[in-house]
Coordinates of C-alpha atoms in Angstrom, one line a residue:
M1 CA 0.0 0.0 0.0
M2 CA 1.4 3.4 -1.0
K3 CA 1.4 6.2 1.6
S4 CA 0.4 9.7 0.9
G5 CA 2.8 12.6 1.3
L6 CA 1.2 13.5 4.6
Q7 CA 1.5 9.9 6.0
T8 CA 5.2 9.7 4.9
A9 CA 5.9 13.1 6.5
E10 CA 4.1 12.0 9.7
A11 CA 6.1 8.7 9.8
M12 CA 9.4 10.5 9.3
L13 CA 8.5 13.0 12.1
M14 CA 7.4 10.2 14.5
A15 CA 10.7 8.4 13.8
T16 CA 12.6 11.6 14.6
I17 CA 10.5 12.2 17.8
K18 CA 11.1 8.6 18.9
K19 CA 14.9 9.0 18.4
K20 CA 14.8 12.1 20.6
K21 CA 12.5 10.5 23.1
K22 CA 10.1 13.4 23.1
E23 CA 6.4 13.4 22.2
T24 CA 5.3 16.5 20.5
P25 CA 1.7 16.1 19.1
F26 CA 1.8 19.9 18.6
I27 CA 4.2 19.4 15.6
L28 CA 2.0 16.7 14.1
K29 CA -1.1 18.9 14.5
N30 CA 0.7 21.8 12.8
L31 CA 2.0 19.4 10.0
R32 CA -1.6 18.4 9.3
R33 CA -2.8 22.0 9.3
L34 CA 0.1 22.9 6.9
H35 CA -0.7 20.0 4.6
Y36 CA -4.4 21.0 4.6
A37 CA -3.5 24.7 3.8
V38 CA -1.2 23.6 1.0
G39 CA -4.0 21.5 -0.5
K40 CA -6.4 24.5 -0.2
I41 CA -3.9 26.8 -1.9
K42 CA -3.4 24.3 -4.8
T43 CA -7.2 24.0 -5.1
M44 CA -7.7 27.7 -5.1
K45 CA -4.9 28.1 -7.7
R46 CA -6.5 25.5 -9.9
E47 CA -9.9 27.2 -9.7
Y48 CA -8.3 30.6 -10.4
V49 CA -6.6 29.1 -13.5
K50 CA -9.9 27.6 -14.7
A51 CA -11.7 30.9 -14.1
T52 CA -8.9 32.8 -15.9
N53 CA -9.0 30.4 -18.8
G54 CA -12.8 30.7 -19.0
V55 CA -12.5 34.5 -19.1
L56 CA -9.8 34.3 -21.8
V57 CA -12.0 31.9 -23.8
L58 CA -15.0 34.3 -23.5
N59 CA -12.8 37.3 -24.4
M60 CA -11.5 35.4 -27.5
R61 CA -15.1 34.5 -28.5
F62 CA -16.2 38.1 -28.1
A63 CA -13.2 39.4 -30.0
F64 CA -14.0 36.9 -32.8
L65 CA -17.6 38.0 -32.8
S66 CA -16.8 41.7 -32.9
A67 CA -14.2 41.2 -35.7
L68 CA -16.8 39.2 -37.6
S69 CA -19.5 41.8 -37.2
R70 CA -17.0 44.6 -38.3
M71 CA -16.1 42.5 -41.3
L72 CA -19.8 42.0 -42.2
M73 CA -20.5 45.7 -41.8
K74 CA -17.7 46.6 -44.1
L75 CA -18.9 44.1 -46.6
L76 CA -22.4 45.4 -46.5
L77 CA -21.2 49.0 -46.8
Q78 CA -19.0 48.2 -49.7
H79 CA -21.6 46.3 -51.6
P80 CA -25.0 47.8 -51.0
I81 CA -28.0 45.7 -51.9
D82 CA -29.9 47.4 -54.7
N83 CA -33.3 45.8 -55.1
T84 CA -35.4 48.8 -56.0
E85 CA -37.6 46.8 -58.4
E86 CA -38.6 44.3 -55.6
S87 CA -39.1 47.2 -53.1
E88 CA -41.5 48.9 -55.5
E89 CA -43.4 45.6 -56.0
V90 CA -43.7 45.2 -52.2
R91 CA -44.9 48.7 -51.8
K92 CA -47.6 48.3 -54.5
G93 CA -48.7 45.0 -53.1
E94 CA -47.9 43.0 -56.3
W95 CA -45.3 40.9 -54.6
K96 CA -46.3 37.3 -53.8

């Protein structure tokens, strides 16, 4: 069975304590707290990276959409649609 990093650190610390013939549960307690805090920091960092990537993806999508809309507007302005005959038919009510 493989040990986690915390279990290995606890085992090493307990071996050191036994060699010195002192019991210090305070150190073990702080080691657990430190390990928990490190895990929390890693989780927060991962969530931050995900959020940042999400924002970047959204920004890229919006940038793409704005560039696309600008391109379409330029295209429409350069090539105006001239359907005056159809417009007159619609106004007269002859269009079916």
